[in-house]
Amino acid sequence: MNQFLLSIIIPMYNVEQYLADCLDSLIIKEHSDWEIIIVNDGSIDNSMDVARLYANKYSNIRIFIQKNKGLSAARNRGIEEARGKYLYFLDSDDFINIDVLEEMIESAEKYNCDLVSAQAEIVTECSSFHKIDTVKIIECANVPANIVISPKIFLEKQLISNSFQTIVVINLYSSKLIEQNNLRFLNGYLHEDEEWTPRAILLSKKIMYINKTLYYYRKRKNSITTTNLKKEKNFYDLKKIRLFLQKFYNENVNDSDLKLKLLDDLAKRKMYDYYFCKIKNAKEDKEFLYQNSYTLKNKLKSFLLIHFPQVYFKLRGEKK
């Protein structure tokens, strides 16, 4: 039996500048049936001092300490320690709209949903819980809102509109979904969301989408996703993630039309990996791209990337 209605899992690593903002967005309202789990992943700054200040003041905040193992390991530790009926993952340098999270929980309770999704906004680094400067809105375009839908509808609407969101932090998950399917993040990988979220969606039975902004993602200059310092690791981690998902789709998606769309989306993402990581020799992925490209558009793009990479990169750069 769950001791709490909600467990909020916050991996923490060197975020002394942002952690208070993150926690303030949660404790602005009192919820005695919510617990906040902070997993300190080997921080070497003053993050722990900030975390302890809040934990000493609020009894529903628990802190766990581990050596630096990465975001996935910290999230997995949070899952193991969680005692809530629902789980929510929040990155420690970002913040949320608690009203929307409350609405998501109410919907999950009322309709027995396995997963409830919402929107996010990318905000500037200098934004705060009290002053938001939005750069971009991230939404699940064309997904019907505020009604219970199947994973097939939830995915197909996004895939058709080219807006499939694999971000973990825009979703609320039932702990039953996670435990019954032993859902855990891949340790040691960057872009772990891209492997975990599709599996969570496909393993759900009931899903609801709320067309409101839940999450505010702070665009930091020195974050992993905004620097080229780990370009090679980015690429090869994504390569393995695409292969994991290819296997998962082929083995677990029975609807042939949805499977083709998901594999086609994988091919599209694989091509973007080459562009994002600035790697121009795609011949080693020739079989993957040709095998999974379903639409004529992706087939043509795959051909260009493999045989005429300079042309592909030029066209892609001009488009962007």
PDB file of N, CA, C and O in Angstrom, residues 248-284:
ATOM      1  N   PHE A 248      12.615  -3.169 -29.352  1.00  0.00           N
ATOM      2  CA  PHE A 248      11.403  -3.104 -28.530  1.00  0.00           C
ATOM      3  C   PHE A 248      10.157  -2.958 -29.400  1.00  0.00           C
ATOM      4  O   PHE A 248       9.152  -3.641 -29.173  1.00  0.00           O
ATOM      5  N   TYR A 249      10.198  -2.074 -30.396  1.00  0.00           N
ATOM      6  CA  TYR A 249       9.050  -1.882 -31.288  1.00  0.00           C
ATOM      7  C   TYR A 249       8.723  -3.172 -32.038  1.00  0.00           C
ATOM      8  O   TYR A 249       7.554  -3.575 -32.124  1.00  0.00           O
ATOM      9  N   ASN A 250       9.740  -3.800 -32.575  1.00  0.00           N
ATOM     10  CA  ASN A 250       9.512  -5.017 -33.364  1.00  0.00           C
ATOM     11  C   ASN A 250       8.935  -6.151 -32.520  1.00  0.00           C
ATOM     12  O   ASN A 250       8.147  -6.956 -33.008  1.00  0.00           O
ATOM     13  N   GLU A 251       9.310  -6.202 -31.250  1.00  0.00           N
ATOM     14  CA  GLU A 251       8.878  -7.303 -30.400  1.00  0.00           C
ATOM     15  C   GLU A 251       7.581  -7.019 -29.636  1.00  0.00           C
ATOM     16  O   GLU A 251       6.895  -7.958 -29.216  1.00  0.00           O
ATOM     17  N   ASN A 252       7.223  -5.743 -29.474  1.00  0.00           N
ATOM     18  CA  ASN A 252       6.116  -5.414 -28.570  1.00  0.00           C
ATOM     19  C   ASN A 252       4.961  -4.641 -29.189  1.00  0.00           C
ATOM     20  O   ASN A 252       3.897  -4.541 -28.556  1.00  0.00           O
ATOM     21  N   VAL A 253       5.124  -4.101 -30.379  1.00  0.00           N
ATOM     22  CA  VAL A 253       4.041  -3.342 -31.010  1.00  0.00           C
ATOM     23  C   VAL A 253       3.345  -4.243 -32.017  1.00  0.00           C
ATOM     24  O   VAL A 253       3.917  -4.590 -33.062  1.00  0.00           O
ATOM     25  N   ASN A 254       2.117  -4.623 -31.730  1.00  0.00           N
ATOM     26  CA  ASN A 254       1.378  -5.551 -32.588  1.00  0.00           C
ATOM     27  C   ASN A 254       0.671  -4.858 -33.744  1.00  0.00           C
ATOM     28  O   ASN A 254       0.421  -5.479 -34.778  1.00  0.00           O
ATOM     29  N   ASP A 255       0.323  -3.597 -33.554  1.00  0.00           N
ATOM     30  CA  ASP A 255      -0.340  -2.850 -34.613  1.00  0.00           C
ATOM     31  C   ASP A 255       0.685  -2.511 -35.703  1.00  0.00           C
ATOM     32  O   ASP A 255       1.609  -1.732 -35.469  1.00  0.00           O
ATOM     33  N   SER A 256       0.537  -3.089 -36.887  1.00  0.00           N
ATOM     34  CA  SER A 256       1.548  -2.952 -37.946  1.00  0.00           C
ATOM     35  C   SER A 256       1.696  -1.510 -38.431  1.00  0.00           C
ATOM     36  O   SER A 256       2.802  -1.057 -38.716  1.00  0.00           O
ATOM     37  N   ASP A 257       0.589  -0.782 -38.520  1.00  0.00           N
ATOM     38  CA  ASP A 257       0.656   0.600 -38.992  1.00  0.00           C
ATOM     39  C   ASP A 257       1.392   1.485 -37.992  1.00  0.00           C
ATOM     40  O   ASP A 257       2.241   2.301 -38.364  1.00  0.00           O
ATOM     41  N   LEU A 258       1.074   1.323 -36.704  1.00  0.00           N
ATOM     42  CA  LEU A 258       1.761   2.097 -35.663  1.00  0.00           C
ATOM     43  C   LEU A 258       3.239   1.725 -35.618  1.00  0.00           C
ATOM     44  O   LEU A 258       4.101   2.597 -35.458  1.00  0.00           O
ATOM     45  N   LYS A 259       3.552   0.450 -35.772  1.00  0.00           N
ATOM     46  CA  LYS A 259       4.948   0.011 -35.753  1.00  0.00           C
ATOM     47  C   LYS A 259       5.741   0.678 -36.873  1.00  0.00           C
ATOM     48  O   LYS A 259       6.859   1.156 -36.652  1.00  0.00           O
ATOM     49  N   LEU A 260       5.162   0.739 -38.080  1.00  0.00           N
ATOM     50  CA  LEU A 260       5.846   1.387 -39.206  1.00  0.00           C
ATOM     51  C   LEU A 260       6.107   2.861 -38.917  1.00  0.00           C
ATOM     52  O   LEU A 260       7.181   3.384 -39.219  1.00  0.00           O
ATOM     53  N   LYS A 261       5.123   3.517 -38.319  1.00  0.00           N
ATOM     54  CA  LYS A 261       5.274   4.946 -37.997  1.00  0.00           C
ATOM     55  C   LYS A 261       6.369   5.157 -36.949  1.00  0.00           C
ATOM     56  O   LYS A 261       7.155   6.112 -37.033  1.00  0.00           O
ATOM     57  N   LEU A 262       6.411   4.283 -35.948  1.00  0.00           N
ATOM     58  CA  LEU A 262       7.429   4.405 -34.897  1.00  0.00           C
ATOM     59  C   LEU A 262       8.833   4.137 -35.447  1.00  0.00           C
ATOM     60  O   LEU A 262       9.789   4.845 -35.107  1.00  0.00           O
ATOM     61  N   LEU A 263       8.961   3.144 -36.297  1.00  0.00           N
ATOM     62  CA  LEU A 263      10.268   2.836 -36.896  1.00  0.00           C
ATOM     63  C   LEU A 263      10.706   3.957 -37.830  1.00  0.00           C
ATOM     64  O   LEU A 263      11.890   4.310 -37.888  1.00  0.00           O
ATOM     65  N   ASP A 264       9.753   4.527 -38.554  1.00  0.00           N
ATOM     66  CA  ASP A 264      10.058   5.661 -39.429  1.00  0.00           C
ATOM     67  C   ASP A 264      10.536   6.855 -38.606  1.00  0.00           C
ATOM     68  O   ASP A 264      11.462   7.581 -38.999  1.00  0.00           O
ATOM     69  N   ASP A 265       9.898   7.052 -37.447  1.00  0.00           N
ATOM     70  CA  ASP A 265      10.328   8.117 -36.542  1.00  0.00           C
ATOM     71  C   ASP A 265      11.742   7.865 -36.039  1.00  0.00           C
ATOM     72  O   ASP A 265      12.543   8.800 -35.896  1.00  0.00           O
ATOM     73  N   LEU A 266      12.084   6.593 -35.783  1.00  0.00           N
ATOM     74  CA  LEU A 266      13.446   6.244 -35.373  1.00  0.00           C
ATOM     75  C   LEU A 266      14.455   6.614 -36.455  1.00  0.00           C
ATOM     76  O   LEU A 266      15.533   7.130 -36.158  1.00  0.00           O
ATOM     77  N   ALA A 267      14.114   6.324 -37.699  1.00  0.00           N
ATOM     78  CA  ALA A 267      15.007   6.667 -38.817  1.00  0.00           C
ATOM     79  C   ALA A 267      15.202   8.180 -38.901  1.00  0.00           C
ATOM     80  O   ALA A 267      16.322   8.663 -39.093  1.00  0.00           O
ATOM     81  N   LYS A 268      14.120   8.914 -38.722  1.00  0.00           N
ATOM     82  CA  LYS A 268      14.199  10.385 -38.742  1.00  0.00           C
ATOM     83  C   LYS A 268      15.109  10.892 -37.630  1.00  0.00           C
ATOM     84  O   LYS A 268      15.957  11.771 -37.844  1.00  0.00           O
ATOM     85  N   ARG A 269      14.951  10.322 -36.443  1.00  0.00           N
ATOM     86  CA  ARG A 269      15.775  10.740 -35.310  1.00  0.00           C
ATOM     87  C   ARG A 269      17.240  10.348 -35.521  1.00  0.00           C
ATOM     88  O   ARG A 269      18.151  11.083 -35.138  1.00  0.00           O
ATOM     89  N   LYS A 270      17.469   9.186 -36.119  1.00  0.00           N
ATOM     90  CA  LYS A 270      18.836   8.756 -36.423  1.00  0.00           C
ATOM     91  C   LYS A 270      19.512   9.753 -37.369  1.00  0.00           C
ATOM     92  O   LYS A 270      20.682  10.110 -37.181  1.00  0.00           O
ATOM     93  N   MET A 271      18.791  10.223 -38.368  1.00  0.00           N
ATOM     94  CA  MET A 271      19.374  11.206 -39.291  1.00  0.00           C
ATOM     95  C   MET A 271      19.681  12.517 -38.561  1.00  0.00           C
ATOM     96  O   MET A 271      20.716  13.136 -38.822  1.00  0.00           O
ATOM     97  N   TYR A 272      18.793  12.893 -37.658  1.00  0.00           N
ATOM     98  CA  TYR A 272      19.061  14.107 -36.891  1.00  0.00           C
ATOM     99  C   TYR A 272      20.273  13.933 -35.991  1.00  0.00           C
ATOM    100  O   TYR A 272      21.013  14.892 -35.757  1.00  0.00           O
ATOM    101  N   ASP A 273      20.510  12.712 -35.482  1.00  0.00           N
ATOM    102  CA  ASP A 273      21.696  12.456 -34.650  1.00  0.00           C
ATOM    103  C   ASP A 273      22.969  12.826 -35.409  1.00  0.00           C
ATOM    104  O   ASP A 273      23.893  13.412 -34.839  1.00  0.00           O
ATOM    105  N   TYR A 274      23.015  12.470 -36.680  1.00  0.00           N
ATOM    106  CA  TYR A 274      24.189  12.793 -37.500  1.00  0.00           C
ATOM    107  C   TYR A 274      24.345  14.301 -37.639  1.00  0.00           C
ATOM    108  O   TYR A 274      25.452  14.838 -37.530  1.00  0.00           O
ATOM    109  N   TYR A 275      23.226  14.982 -37.844  1.00  0.00           N
ATOM    110  CA  TYR A 275      23.281  16.440 -37.993  1.00  0.00           C
ATOM    111  C   TYR A 275      23.661  17.109 -36.670  1.00  0.00           C
ATOM    112  O   TYR A 275      24.539  17.967 -36.611  1.00  0.00           O
ATOM    113  N   PHE A 276      23.008  16.692 -35.590  1.00  0.00           N
ATOM    114  CA  PHE A 276      23.233  17.280 -34.265  1.00  0.00           C
ATOM    115  C   PHE A 276      24.682  17.088 -33.809  1.00  0.00           C
ATOM    116  O   PHE A 276      25.297  17.986 -33.240  1.00  0.00           O
ATOM    117  N   CYS A 277      25.223  15.904 -34.071  1.00  0.00           N
ATOM    118  CA  CYS A 277      26.584  15.578 -33.619  1.00  0.00           C
ATOM    119  C   CYS A 277      27.644  15.896 -34.679  1.00  0.00           C
ATOM    120  O   CYS A 277      28.836  15.633 -34.454  1.00  0.00           O
ATOM    121  N   LYS A 278      27.200  16.430 -35.828  1.00  0.00           N
ATOM    122  CA  LYS A 278      28.108  16.855 -36.905  1.00  0.00           C
ATOM    123  C   LYS A 278      29.009  15.708 -37.384  1.00  0.00           C
ATOM    124  O   LYS A 278      30.219  15.872 -37.567  1.00  0.00           O
ATOM    125  N   ILE A 279      28.396  14.559 -37.600  1.00  0.00           N
ATOM    126  CA  ILE A 279      29.098  13.392 -38.122  1.00  0.00           C
ATOM    127  C   ILE A 279      28.557  13.100 -39.519  1.00  0.00           C
ATOM    128  O   ILE A 279      27.348  12.919 -39.699  1.00  0.00           O
ATOM    129  N   LYS A 280      29.434  13.040 -40.503  1.00  0.00           N
ATOM    130  CA  LYS A 280      28.985  13.029 -41.898  1.00  0.00           C
ATOM    131  C   LYS A 280      29.142  11.693 -42.617  1.00  0.00           C
ATOM    132  O   LYS A 280      28.788  11.591 -43.790  1.00  0.00           O
ATOM    133  N   ASN A 281      29.659  10.680 -41.940  1.00  0.00           N
ATOM    134  CA  ASN A 281      29.769   9.370 -42.582  1.00  0.00           C
ATOM    135  C   ASN A 281      28.704   8.440 -42.004  1.00  0.00           C
ATOM    136  O   ASN A 281      28.871   7.871 -40.929  1.00  0.00           O
ATOM    137  N   ALA A 282      27.604   8.282 -42.750  1.00  0.00           N
ATOM    138  CA  ALA A 282      26.470   7.510 -42.248  1.00  0.00           C
ATOM    139  C   ALA A 282      26.393   6.107 -42.855  1.00  0.00           C
ATOM    140  O   ALA A 282      25.402   5.406 -42.675  1.00  0.00           O
ATOM    141  N   LYS A 283      27.433   5.692 -43.561  1.00  0.00           N
ATOM    142  CA  LYS A 283      27.367   4.398 -44.259  1.00  0.00           C
ATOM    143  C   LYS A 283      27.236   3.220 -43.299  1.00  0.00           C
ATOM    144  O   LYS A 283      26.651   2.201 -43.640  1.00  0.00           O
ATOM    145  N   GLU A 284      27.768   3.363 -42.075  1.00  0.00           N
ATOM    146  CA  GLU A 284      27.664   2.252 -41.120  1.00  0.00           C
ATOM    147  C   GLU A 284      26.228   2.043 -40.657  1.00  0.00           C
ATOM    148  O   GLU A 284      25.881   0.978 -40.131  1.00  0.00           O
TER     149      GLU A 284
END
